[in-house]
PDB file of C-alpha atoms in Angstrom:
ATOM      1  CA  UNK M   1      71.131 100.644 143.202  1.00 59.00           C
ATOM      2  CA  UNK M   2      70.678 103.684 144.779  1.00 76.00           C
ATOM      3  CA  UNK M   3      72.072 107.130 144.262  1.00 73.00           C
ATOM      4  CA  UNK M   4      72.635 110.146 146.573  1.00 73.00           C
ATOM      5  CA  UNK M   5      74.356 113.427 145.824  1.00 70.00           C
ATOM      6  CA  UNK M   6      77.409 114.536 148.759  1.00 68.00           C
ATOM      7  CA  UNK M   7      78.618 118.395 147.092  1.00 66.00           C
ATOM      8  CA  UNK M   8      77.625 118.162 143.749  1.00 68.00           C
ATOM      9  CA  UNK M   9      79.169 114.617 143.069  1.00 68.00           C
ATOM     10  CA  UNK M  10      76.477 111.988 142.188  1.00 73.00           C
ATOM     11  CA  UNK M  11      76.863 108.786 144.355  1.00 73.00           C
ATOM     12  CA  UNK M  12      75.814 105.358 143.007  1.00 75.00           C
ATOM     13  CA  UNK M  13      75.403 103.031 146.507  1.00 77.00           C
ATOM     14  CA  UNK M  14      75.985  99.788 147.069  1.00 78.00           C
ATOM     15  CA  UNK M  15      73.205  97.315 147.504  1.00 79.00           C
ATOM     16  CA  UNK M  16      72.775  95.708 150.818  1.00 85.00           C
ATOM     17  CA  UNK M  17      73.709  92.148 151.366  1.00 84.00           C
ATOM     18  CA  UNK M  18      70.712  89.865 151.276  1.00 79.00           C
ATOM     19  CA  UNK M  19      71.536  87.156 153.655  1.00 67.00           C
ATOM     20  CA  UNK M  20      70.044  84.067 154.351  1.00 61.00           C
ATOM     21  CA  UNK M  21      71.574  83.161 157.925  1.00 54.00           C
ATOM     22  CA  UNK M  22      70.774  79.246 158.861  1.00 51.00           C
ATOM     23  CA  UNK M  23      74.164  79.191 161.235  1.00 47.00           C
ATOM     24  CA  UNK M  24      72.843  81.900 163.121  1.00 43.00           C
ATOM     25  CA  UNK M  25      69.682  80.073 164.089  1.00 44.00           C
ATOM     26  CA  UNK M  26      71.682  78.321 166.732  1.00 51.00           C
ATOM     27  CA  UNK M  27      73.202  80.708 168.321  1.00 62.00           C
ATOM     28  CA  UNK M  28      71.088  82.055 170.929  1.00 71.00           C
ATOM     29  CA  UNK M  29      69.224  85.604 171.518  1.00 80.00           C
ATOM     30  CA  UNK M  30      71.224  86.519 174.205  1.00 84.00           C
ATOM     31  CA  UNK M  31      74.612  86.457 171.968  1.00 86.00           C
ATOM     32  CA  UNK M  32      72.785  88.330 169.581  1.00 88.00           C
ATOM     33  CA  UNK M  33      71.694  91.091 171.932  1.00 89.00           C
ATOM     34  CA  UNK M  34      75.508  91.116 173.544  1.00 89.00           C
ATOM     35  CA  UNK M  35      76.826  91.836 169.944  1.00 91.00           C
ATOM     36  CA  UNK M  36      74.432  94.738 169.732  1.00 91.00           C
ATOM     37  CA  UNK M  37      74.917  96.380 172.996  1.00 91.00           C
ATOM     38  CA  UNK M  38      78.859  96.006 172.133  1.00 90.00           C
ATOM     39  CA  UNK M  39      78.152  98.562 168.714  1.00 91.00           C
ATOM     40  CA  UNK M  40      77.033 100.890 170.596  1.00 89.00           C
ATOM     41  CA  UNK M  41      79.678 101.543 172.963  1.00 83.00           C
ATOM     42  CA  UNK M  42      81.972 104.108 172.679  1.00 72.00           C
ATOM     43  CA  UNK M  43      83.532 105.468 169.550  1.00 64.00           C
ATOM     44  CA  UNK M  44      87.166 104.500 169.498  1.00 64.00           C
ATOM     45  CA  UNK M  45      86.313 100.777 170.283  1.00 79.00           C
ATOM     46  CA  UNK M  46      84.441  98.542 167.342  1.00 87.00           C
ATOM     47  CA  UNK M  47      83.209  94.850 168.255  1.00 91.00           C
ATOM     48  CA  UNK M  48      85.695  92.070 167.297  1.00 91.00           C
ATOM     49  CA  UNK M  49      83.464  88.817 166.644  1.00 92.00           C
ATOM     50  CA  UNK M  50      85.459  85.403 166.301  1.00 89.00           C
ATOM     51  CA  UNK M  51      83.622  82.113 164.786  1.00 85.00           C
ATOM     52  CA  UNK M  52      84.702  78.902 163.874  1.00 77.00           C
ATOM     53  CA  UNK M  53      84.683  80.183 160.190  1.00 79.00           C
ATOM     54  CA  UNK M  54      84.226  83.531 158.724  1.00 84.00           C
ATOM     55  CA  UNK M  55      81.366  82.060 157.337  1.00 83.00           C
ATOM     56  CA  UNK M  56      79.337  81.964 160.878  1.00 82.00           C
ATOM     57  CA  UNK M  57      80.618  85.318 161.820  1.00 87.00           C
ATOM     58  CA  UNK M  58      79.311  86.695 159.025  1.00 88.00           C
ATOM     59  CA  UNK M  59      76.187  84.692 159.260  1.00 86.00           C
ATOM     60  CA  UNK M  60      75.595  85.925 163.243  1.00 89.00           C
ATOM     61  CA  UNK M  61      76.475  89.584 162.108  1.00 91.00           C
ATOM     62  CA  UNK M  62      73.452  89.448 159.281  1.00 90.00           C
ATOM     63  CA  UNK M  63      71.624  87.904 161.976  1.00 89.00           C
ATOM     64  CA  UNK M  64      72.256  91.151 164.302  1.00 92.00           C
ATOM     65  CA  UNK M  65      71.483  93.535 161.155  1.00 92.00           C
ATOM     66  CA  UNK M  66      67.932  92.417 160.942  1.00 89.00           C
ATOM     67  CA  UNK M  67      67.177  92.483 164.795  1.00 90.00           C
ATOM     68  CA  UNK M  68      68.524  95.766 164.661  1.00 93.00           C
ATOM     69  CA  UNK M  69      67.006  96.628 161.565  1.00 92.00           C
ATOM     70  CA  UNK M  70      69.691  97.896 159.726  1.00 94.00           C
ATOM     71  CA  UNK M  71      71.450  97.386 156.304  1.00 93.00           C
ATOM     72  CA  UNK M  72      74.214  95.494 156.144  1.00 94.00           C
ATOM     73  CA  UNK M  73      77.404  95.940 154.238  1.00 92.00           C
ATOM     74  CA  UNK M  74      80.538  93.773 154.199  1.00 89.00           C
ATOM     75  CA  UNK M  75      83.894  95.379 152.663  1.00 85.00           C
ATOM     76  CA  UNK M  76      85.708  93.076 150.412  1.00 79.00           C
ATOM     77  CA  UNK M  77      88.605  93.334 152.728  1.00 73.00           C
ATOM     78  CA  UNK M  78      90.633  95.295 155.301  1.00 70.00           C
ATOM     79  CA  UNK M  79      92.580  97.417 152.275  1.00 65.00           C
ATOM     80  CA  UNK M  80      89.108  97.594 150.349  1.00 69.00           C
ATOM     81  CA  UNK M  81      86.619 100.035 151.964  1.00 73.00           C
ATOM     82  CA  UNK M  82      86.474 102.982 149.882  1.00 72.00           C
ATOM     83  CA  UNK M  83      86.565 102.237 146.704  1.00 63.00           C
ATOM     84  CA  UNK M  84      85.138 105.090 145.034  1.00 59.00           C
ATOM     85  CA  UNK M  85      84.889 104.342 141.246  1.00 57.00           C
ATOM     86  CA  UNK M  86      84.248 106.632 138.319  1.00 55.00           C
ATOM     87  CA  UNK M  87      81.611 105.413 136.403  1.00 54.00           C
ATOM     88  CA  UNK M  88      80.098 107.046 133.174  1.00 50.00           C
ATOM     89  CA  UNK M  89      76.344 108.224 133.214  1.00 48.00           C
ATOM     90  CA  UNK M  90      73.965 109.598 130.843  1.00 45.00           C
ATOM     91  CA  UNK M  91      73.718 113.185 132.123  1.00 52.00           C
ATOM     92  CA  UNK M  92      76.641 113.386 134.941  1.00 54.00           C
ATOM     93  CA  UNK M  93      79.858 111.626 136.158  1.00 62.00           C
ATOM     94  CA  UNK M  94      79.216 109.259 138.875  1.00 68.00           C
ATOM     95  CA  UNK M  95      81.232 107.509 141.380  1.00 70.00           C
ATOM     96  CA  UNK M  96      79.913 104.237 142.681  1.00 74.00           C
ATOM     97  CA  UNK M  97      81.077 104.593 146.388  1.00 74.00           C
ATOM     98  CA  UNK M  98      82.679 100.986 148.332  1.00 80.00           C
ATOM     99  CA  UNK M  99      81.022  99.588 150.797  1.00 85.00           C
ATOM    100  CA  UNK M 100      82.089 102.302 153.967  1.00 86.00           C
ATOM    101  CA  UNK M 101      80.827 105.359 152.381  1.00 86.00           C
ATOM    102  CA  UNK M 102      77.817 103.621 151.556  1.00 88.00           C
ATOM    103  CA  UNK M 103      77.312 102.413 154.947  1.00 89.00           C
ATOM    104  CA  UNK M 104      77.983 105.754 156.292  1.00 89.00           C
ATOM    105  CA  UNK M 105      75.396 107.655 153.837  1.00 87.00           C
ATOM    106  CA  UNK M 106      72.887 104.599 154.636  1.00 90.00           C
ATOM    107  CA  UNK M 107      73.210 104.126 158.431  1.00 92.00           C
ATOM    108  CA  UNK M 108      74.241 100.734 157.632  1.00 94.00           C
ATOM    109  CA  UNK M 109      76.296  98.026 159.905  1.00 95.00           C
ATOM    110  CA  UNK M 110      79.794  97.753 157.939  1.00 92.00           C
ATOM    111  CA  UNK M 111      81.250  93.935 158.374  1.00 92.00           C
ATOM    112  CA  UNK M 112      84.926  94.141 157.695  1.00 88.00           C
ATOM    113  CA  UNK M 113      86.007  90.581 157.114  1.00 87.00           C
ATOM    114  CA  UNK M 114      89.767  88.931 158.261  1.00 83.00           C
ATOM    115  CA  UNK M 115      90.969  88.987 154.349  1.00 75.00           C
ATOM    116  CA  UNK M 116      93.479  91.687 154.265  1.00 65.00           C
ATOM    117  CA  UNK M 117      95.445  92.390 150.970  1.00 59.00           C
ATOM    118  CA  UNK M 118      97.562  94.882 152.439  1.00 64.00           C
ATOM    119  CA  UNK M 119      97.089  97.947 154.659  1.00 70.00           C
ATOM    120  CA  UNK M 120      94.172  99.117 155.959  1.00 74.00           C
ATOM    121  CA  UNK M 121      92.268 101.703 153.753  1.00 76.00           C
ATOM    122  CA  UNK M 122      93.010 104.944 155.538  1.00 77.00           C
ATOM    123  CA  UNK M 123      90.104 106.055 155.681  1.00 78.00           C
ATOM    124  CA  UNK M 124      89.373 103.499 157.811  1.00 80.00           C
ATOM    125  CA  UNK M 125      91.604 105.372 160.769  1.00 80.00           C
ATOM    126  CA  UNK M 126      89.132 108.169 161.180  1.00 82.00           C
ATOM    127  CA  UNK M 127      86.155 105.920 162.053  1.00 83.00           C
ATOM    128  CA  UNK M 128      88.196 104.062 164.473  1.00 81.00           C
ATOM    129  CA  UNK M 129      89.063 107.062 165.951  1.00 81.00           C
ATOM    130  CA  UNK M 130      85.785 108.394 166.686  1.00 80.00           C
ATOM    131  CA  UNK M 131      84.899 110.346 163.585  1.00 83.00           C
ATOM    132  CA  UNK M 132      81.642 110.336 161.816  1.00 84.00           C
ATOM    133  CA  UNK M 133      82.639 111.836 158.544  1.00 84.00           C
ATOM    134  CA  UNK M 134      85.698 110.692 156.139  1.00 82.00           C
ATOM    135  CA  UNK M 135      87.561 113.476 154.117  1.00 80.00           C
ATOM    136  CA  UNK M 136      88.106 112.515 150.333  1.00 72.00           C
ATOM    137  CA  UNK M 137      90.866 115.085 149.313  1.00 65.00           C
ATOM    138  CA  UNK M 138      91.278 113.577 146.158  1.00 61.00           C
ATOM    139  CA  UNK M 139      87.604 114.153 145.292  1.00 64.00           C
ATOM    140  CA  UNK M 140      87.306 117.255 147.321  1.00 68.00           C
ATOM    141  CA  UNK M 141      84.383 116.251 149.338  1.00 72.00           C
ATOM    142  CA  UNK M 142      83.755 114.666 152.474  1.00 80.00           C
ATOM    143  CA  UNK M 143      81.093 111.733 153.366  1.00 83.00           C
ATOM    144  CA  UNK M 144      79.100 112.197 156.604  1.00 85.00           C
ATOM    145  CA  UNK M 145      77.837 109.100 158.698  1.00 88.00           C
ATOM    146  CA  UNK M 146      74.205 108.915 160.082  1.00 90.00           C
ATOM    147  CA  UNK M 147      73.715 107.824 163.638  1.00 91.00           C
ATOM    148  CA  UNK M 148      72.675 104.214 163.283  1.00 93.00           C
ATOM    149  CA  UNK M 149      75.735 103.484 160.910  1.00 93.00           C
ATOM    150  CA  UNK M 150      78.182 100.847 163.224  1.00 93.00           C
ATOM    151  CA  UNK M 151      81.469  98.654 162.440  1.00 92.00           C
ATOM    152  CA  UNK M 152      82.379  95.431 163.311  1.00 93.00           C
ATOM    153  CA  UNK M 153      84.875  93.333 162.697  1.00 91.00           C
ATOM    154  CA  UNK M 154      85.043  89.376 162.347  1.00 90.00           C
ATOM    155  CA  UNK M 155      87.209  86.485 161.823  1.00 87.00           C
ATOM    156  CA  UNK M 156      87.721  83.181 162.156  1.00 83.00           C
ATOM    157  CA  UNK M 157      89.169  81.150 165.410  1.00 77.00           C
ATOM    158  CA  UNK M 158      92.604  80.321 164.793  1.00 68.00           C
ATOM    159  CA  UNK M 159      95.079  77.823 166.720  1.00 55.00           C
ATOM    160  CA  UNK M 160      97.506  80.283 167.095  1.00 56.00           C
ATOM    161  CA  UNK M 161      97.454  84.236 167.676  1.00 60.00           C
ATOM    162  CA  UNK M 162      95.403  86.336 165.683  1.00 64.00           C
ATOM    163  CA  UNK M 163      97.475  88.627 162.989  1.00 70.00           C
ATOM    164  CA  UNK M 164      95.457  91.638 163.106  1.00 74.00           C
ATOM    165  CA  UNK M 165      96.304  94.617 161.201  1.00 71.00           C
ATOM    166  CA  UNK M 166      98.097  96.880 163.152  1.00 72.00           C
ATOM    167  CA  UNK M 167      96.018  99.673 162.529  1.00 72.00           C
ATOM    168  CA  UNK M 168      93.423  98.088 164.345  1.00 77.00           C
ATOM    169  CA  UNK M 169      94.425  96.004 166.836  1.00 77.00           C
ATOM    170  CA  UNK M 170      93.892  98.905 169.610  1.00 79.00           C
ATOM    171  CA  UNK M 171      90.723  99.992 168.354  1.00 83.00           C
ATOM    172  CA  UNK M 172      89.315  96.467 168.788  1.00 84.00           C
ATOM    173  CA  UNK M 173      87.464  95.225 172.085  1.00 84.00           C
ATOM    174  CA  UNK M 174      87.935  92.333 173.913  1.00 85.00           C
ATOM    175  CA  UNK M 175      87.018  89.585 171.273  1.00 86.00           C
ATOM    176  CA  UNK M 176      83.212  88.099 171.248  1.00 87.00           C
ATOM    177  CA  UNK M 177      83.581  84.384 170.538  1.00 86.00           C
ATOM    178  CA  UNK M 178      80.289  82.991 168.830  1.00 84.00           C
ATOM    179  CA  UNK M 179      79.039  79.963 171.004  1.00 78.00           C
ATOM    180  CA  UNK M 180      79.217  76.844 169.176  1.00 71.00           C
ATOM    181  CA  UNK M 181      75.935  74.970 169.107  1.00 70.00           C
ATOM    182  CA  UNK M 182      75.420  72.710 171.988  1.00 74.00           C
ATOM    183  CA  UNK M 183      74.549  68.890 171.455  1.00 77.00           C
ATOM    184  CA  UNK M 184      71.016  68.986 171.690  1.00 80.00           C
ATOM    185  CA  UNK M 185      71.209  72.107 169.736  1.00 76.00           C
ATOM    186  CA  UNK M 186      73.223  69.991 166.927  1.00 79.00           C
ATOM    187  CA  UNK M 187      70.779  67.285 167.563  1.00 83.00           C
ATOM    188  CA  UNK M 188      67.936  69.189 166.299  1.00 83.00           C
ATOM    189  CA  UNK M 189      69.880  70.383 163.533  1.00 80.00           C
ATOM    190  CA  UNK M 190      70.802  66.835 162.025  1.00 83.00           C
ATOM    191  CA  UNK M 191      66.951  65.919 162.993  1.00 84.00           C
ATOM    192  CA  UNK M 192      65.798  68.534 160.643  1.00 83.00           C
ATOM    193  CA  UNK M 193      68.339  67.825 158.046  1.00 81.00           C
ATOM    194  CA  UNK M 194      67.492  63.838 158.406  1.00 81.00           C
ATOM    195  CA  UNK M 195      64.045  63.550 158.963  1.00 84.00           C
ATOM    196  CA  UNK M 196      64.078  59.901 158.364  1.00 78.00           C
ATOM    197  CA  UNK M 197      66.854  59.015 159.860  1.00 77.00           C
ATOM    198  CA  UNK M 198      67.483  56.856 162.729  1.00 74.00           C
ATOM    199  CA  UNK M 199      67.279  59.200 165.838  1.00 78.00           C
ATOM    200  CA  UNK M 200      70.030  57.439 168.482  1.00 75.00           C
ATOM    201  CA  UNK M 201      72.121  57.604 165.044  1.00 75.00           C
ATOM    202  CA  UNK M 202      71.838  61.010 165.143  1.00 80.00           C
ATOM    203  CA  UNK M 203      72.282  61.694 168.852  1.00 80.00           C
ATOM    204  CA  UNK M 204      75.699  59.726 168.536  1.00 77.00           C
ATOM    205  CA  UNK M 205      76.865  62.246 165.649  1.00 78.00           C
ATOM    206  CA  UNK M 206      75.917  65.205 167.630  1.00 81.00           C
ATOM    207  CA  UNK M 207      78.291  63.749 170.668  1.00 78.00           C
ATOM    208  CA  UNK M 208      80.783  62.868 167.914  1.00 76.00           C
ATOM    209  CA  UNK M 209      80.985  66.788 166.982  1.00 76.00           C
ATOM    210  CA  UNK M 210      81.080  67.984 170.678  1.00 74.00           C
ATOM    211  CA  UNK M 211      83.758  64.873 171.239  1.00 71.00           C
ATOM    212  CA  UNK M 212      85.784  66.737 168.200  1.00 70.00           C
ATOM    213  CA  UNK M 213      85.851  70.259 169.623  1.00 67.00           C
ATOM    214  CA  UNK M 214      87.130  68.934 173.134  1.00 66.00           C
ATOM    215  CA  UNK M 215      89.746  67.630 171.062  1.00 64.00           C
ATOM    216  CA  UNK M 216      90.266  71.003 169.824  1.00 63.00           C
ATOM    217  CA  UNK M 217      89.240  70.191 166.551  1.00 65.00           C
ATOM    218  CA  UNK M 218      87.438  72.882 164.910  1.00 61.00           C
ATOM    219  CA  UNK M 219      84.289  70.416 164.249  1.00 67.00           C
ATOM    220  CA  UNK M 220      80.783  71.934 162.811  1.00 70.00           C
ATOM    221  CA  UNK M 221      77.160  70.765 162.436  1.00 72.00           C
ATOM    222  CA  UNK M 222      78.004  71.310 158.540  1.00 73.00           C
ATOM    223  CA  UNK M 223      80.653  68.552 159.130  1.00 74.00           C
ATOM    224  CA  UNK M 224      78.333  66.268 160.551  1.00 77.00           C
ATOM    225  CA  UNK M 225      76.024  66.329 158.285  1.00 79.00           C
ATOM    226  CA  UNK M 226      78.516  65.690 155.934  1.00 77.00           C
ATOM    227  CA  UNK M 227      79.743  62.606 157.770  1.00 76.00           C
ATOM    228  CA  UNK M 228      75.546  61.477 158.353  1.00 77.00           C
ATOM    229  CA  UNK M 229      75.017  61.921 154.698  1.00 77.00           C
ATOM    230  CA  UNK M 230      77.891  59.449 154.067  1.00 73.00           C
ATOM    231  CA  UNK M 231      76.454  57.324 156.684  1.00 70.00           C
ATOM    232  CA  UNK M 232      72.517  57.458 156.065  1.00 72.00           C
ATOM    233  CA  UNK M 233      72.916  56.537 152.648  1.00 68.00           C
ATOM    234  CA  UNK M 234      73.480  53.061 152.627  1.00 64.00           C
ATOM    235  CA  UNK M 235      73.696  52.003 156.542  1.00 56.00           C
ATOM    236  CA  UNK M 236      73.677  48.189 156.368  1.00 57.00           C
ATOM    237  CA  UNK M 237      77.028  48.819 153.501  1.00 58.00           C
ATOM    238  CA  UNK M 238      79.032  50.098 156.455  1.00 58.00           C
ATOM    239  CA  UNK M 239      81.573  48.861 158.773  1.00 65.00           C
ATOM    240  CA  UNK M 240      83.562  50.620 161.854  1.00 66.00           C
ATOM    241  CA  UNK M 241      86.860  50.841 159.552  1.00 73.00           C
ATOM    242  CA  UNK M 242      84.564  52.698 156.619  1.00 70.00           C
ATOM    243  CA  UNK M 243      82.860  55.167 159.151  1.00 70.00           C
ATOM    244  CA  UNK M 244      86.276  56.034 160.791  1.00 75.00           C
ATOM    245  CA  UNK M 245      87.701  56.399 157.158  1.00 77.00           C
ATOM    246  CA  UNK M 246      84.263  59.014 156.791  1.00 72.00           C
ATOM    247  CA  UNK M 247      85.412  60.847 160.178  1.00 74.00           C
ATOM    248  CA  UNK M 248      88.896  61.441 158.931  1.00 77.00           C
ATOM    249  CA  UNK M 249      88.647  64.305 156.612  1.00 72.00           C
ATOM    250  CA  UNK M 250      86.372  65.825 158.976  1.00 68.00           C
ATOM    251  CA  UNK M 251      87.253  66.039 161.949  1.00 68.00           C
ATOM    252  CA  UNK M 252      90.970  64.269 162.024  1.00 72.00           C
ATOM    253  CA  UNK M 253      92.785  61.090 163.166  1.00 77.00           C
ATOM    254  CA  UNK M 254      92.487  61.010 166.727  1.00 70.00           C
ATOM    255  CA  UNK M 255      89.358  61.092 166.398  1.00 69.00           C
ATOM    256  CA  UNK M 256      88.550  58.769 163.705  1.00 75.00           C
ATOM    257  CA  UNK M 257      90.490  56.729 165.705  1.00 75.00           C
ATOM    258  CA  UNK M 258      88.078  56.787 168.874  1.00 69.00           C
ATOM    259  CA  UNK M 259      85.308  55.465 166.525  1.00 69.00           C
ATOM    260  CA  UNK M 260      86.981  52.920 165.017  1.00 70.00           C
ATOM    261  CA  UNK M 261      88.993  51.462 168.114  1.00 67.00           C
ATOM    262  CA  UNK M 262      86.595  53.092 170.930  1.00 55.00           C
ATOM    263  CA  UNK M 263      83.452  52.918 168.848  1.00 57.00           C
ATOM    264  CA  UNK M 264      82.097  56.204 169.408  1.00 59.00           C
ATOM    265  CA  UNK M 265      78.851  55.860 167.856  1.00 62.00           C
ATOM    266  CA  UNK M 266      77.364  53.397 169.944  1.00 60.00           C
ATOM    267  CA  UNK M 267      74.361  53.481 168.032  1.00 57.00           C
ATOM    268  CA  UNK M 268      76.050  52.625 164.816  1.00 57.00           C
ATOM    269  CA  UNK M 269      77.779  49.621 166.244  1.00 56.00           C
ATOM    270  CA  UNK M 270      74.116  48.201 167.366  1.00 60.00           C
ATOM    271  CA  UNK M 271      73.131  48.857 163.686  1.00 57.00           C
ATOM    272  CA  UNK M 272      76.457  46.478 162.759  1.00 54.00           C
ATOM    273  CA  UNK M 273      75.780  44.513 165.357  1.00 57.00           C
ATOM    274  CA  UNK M 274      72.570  44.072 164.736  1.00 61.00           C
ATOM    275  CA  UNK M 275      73.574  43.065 161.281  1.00 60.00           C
ATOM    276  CA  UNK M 276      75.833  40.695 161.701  1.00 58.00           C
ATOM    277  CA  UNK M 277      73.620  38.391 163.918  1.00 60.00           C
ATOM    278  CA  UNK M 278      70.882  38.743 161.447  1.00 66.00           C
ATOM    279  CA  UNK M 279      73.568  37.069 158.778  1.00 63.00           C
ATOM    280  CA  UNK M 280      74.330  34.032 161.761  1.00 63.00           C
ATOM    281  CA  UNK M 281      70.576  33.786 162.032  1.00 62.00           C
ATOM    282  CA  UNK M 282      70.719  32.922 158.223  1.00 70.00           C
ATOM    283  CA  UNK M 283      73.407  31.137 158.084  1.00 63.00           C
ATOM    284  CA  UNK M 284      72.002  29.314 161.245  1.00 64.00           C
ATOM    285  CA  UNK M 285      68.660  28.409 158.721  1.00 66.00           C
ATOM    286  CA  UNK M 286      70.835  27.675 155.425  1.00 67.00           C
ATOM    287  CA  UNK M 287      72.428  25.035 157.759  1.00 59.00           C
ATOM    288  CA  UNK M 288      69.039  23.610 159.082  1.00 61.00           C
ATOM    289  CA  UNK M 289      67.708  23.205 155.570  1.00 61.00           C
TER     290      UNK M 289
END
């Protein structure tokens, strides 16, 4: 952990998250550079980046920190971005500083997650409006920002309207939606997941997550795989009433429906198909002998 010293008081820093960011490696370079060109805008207006989960946003803004080069923070919540502990040293008192005033000291990119406890930390108002240092009157100091140091803010995609903190809802931009993988994209994925796996199988999957989302379900390559690892286990055990009851939880009952009464998979139905006529074939020789 690293430590600084901001007039006479003795920092102790926060680490940088260490992410590994396998959602991200769908989502194409051009996304990627549109996040970074929108953090360095204007002051006054932060990047608001939406995913299907937090979990993606978060993965696509690690995924921005490293082609920009820069350390990434992410605040425990809205209320949570200060922080600014006393701890107990050997020689001096030190504070360990929250996750903005290390950002700020560190020229970090600050990820302020959708999990609000309460109101936002007010020292988050001076950032939004343009300032590059915080006052800590408490403390009687004040933090300074380097150059590089950025803020965005993420959530997930929700049904309804977004309940943003009030606080920030005119500081945001225009939200940045991530791009959900398309269904070669998702093919690949599954491919890579399954490498022995039957490949039409897969291709059918892949359609049967793109098939979800124009339902407006909020379906995800995770999801498939999911389904595919029910599925690729035992194929030949399955029938079109046990794969729709594997769709439900996932991606809901319309669509578990389609499979069952539709039959969806196309490829999977061969495979059933397939199996059933190679039981009349034996039946056909029991009878002969």
């Amino acid at each position: 952990m690293d430590r600084t010293s901001v007039d006479g008081f003795e920092l102790a820093l926060r680490s940088p998250e260490n992410f590994n960011f396998p959602a991200a490696g769908g989502t194409n370079e051009g996304f990627l550079k549109s996040l970074s060109d929108a953090l360095d805008k204007p002051a006054q207006s932060i990047p608001y980046l939406r995913a299907k989960s937090l979990k993606d946003a978060l993965n696509v803004v690690a995924a921005v920190a490293s082609l920009r080069n820069q350390p990434l923070y992410i605040a425990p919540s809205v209320d949570q971005l200060t922080s600014m502990v006393p701890t107990l040293a050997a020689s001096s008192p030190v504070l360990s500083a929250g996750a903005l005033p290390t950002a700020m000291v560190k020229g970090g990119l600050l990820a302020i997650p959708d999990l609000s406890n309460g109101d936002p930390d007010p020292n988050l108002l001076p950032i939004l409006m343009g300032n590059r240092h915080i006052d800590l009157p408490d403390l009687g100091f004040a933090v300074n920002a380097k150059e590089e140091f950025r803020v965005v803010y993420c959530s997930a995609i929700y049904n309804g309207e977004d309940n943003l903190p009030q606080v920030l809802a005119s500081f945001l931009q225009d939200p940045l939606d991530v791009p959900g993988l398309t269904t070669e994209q998702a093919t690949k994925t599954l491919e890579s997941r399954f490498p022995e796996s039957p490949k039409a199988l897969i291709a059918d999957i892949a359609k049967l997550i793109n098939e979800a989302k124009a339902l407006g379900r909020p379906a995800t390559v995770e999801q498939g795989e999911k389904l595919a690892s029910k599925l690729f286990a035992k194929p030949e055990e399955y029938s079109a009433a046990d794969l729709a009851n594997a769709a439900r939880p996932l991606f809901g009952d319309d669509i578990a429906k389609l499979v069952e009464d539709q039959k969806l998979l196309n490829s999977f139905h061969e495979l059933e198909n397939n199996k059933l006529l190679a039981e009349l074939k034996e039946e056909l020789k029991d009878e002969e002998s």
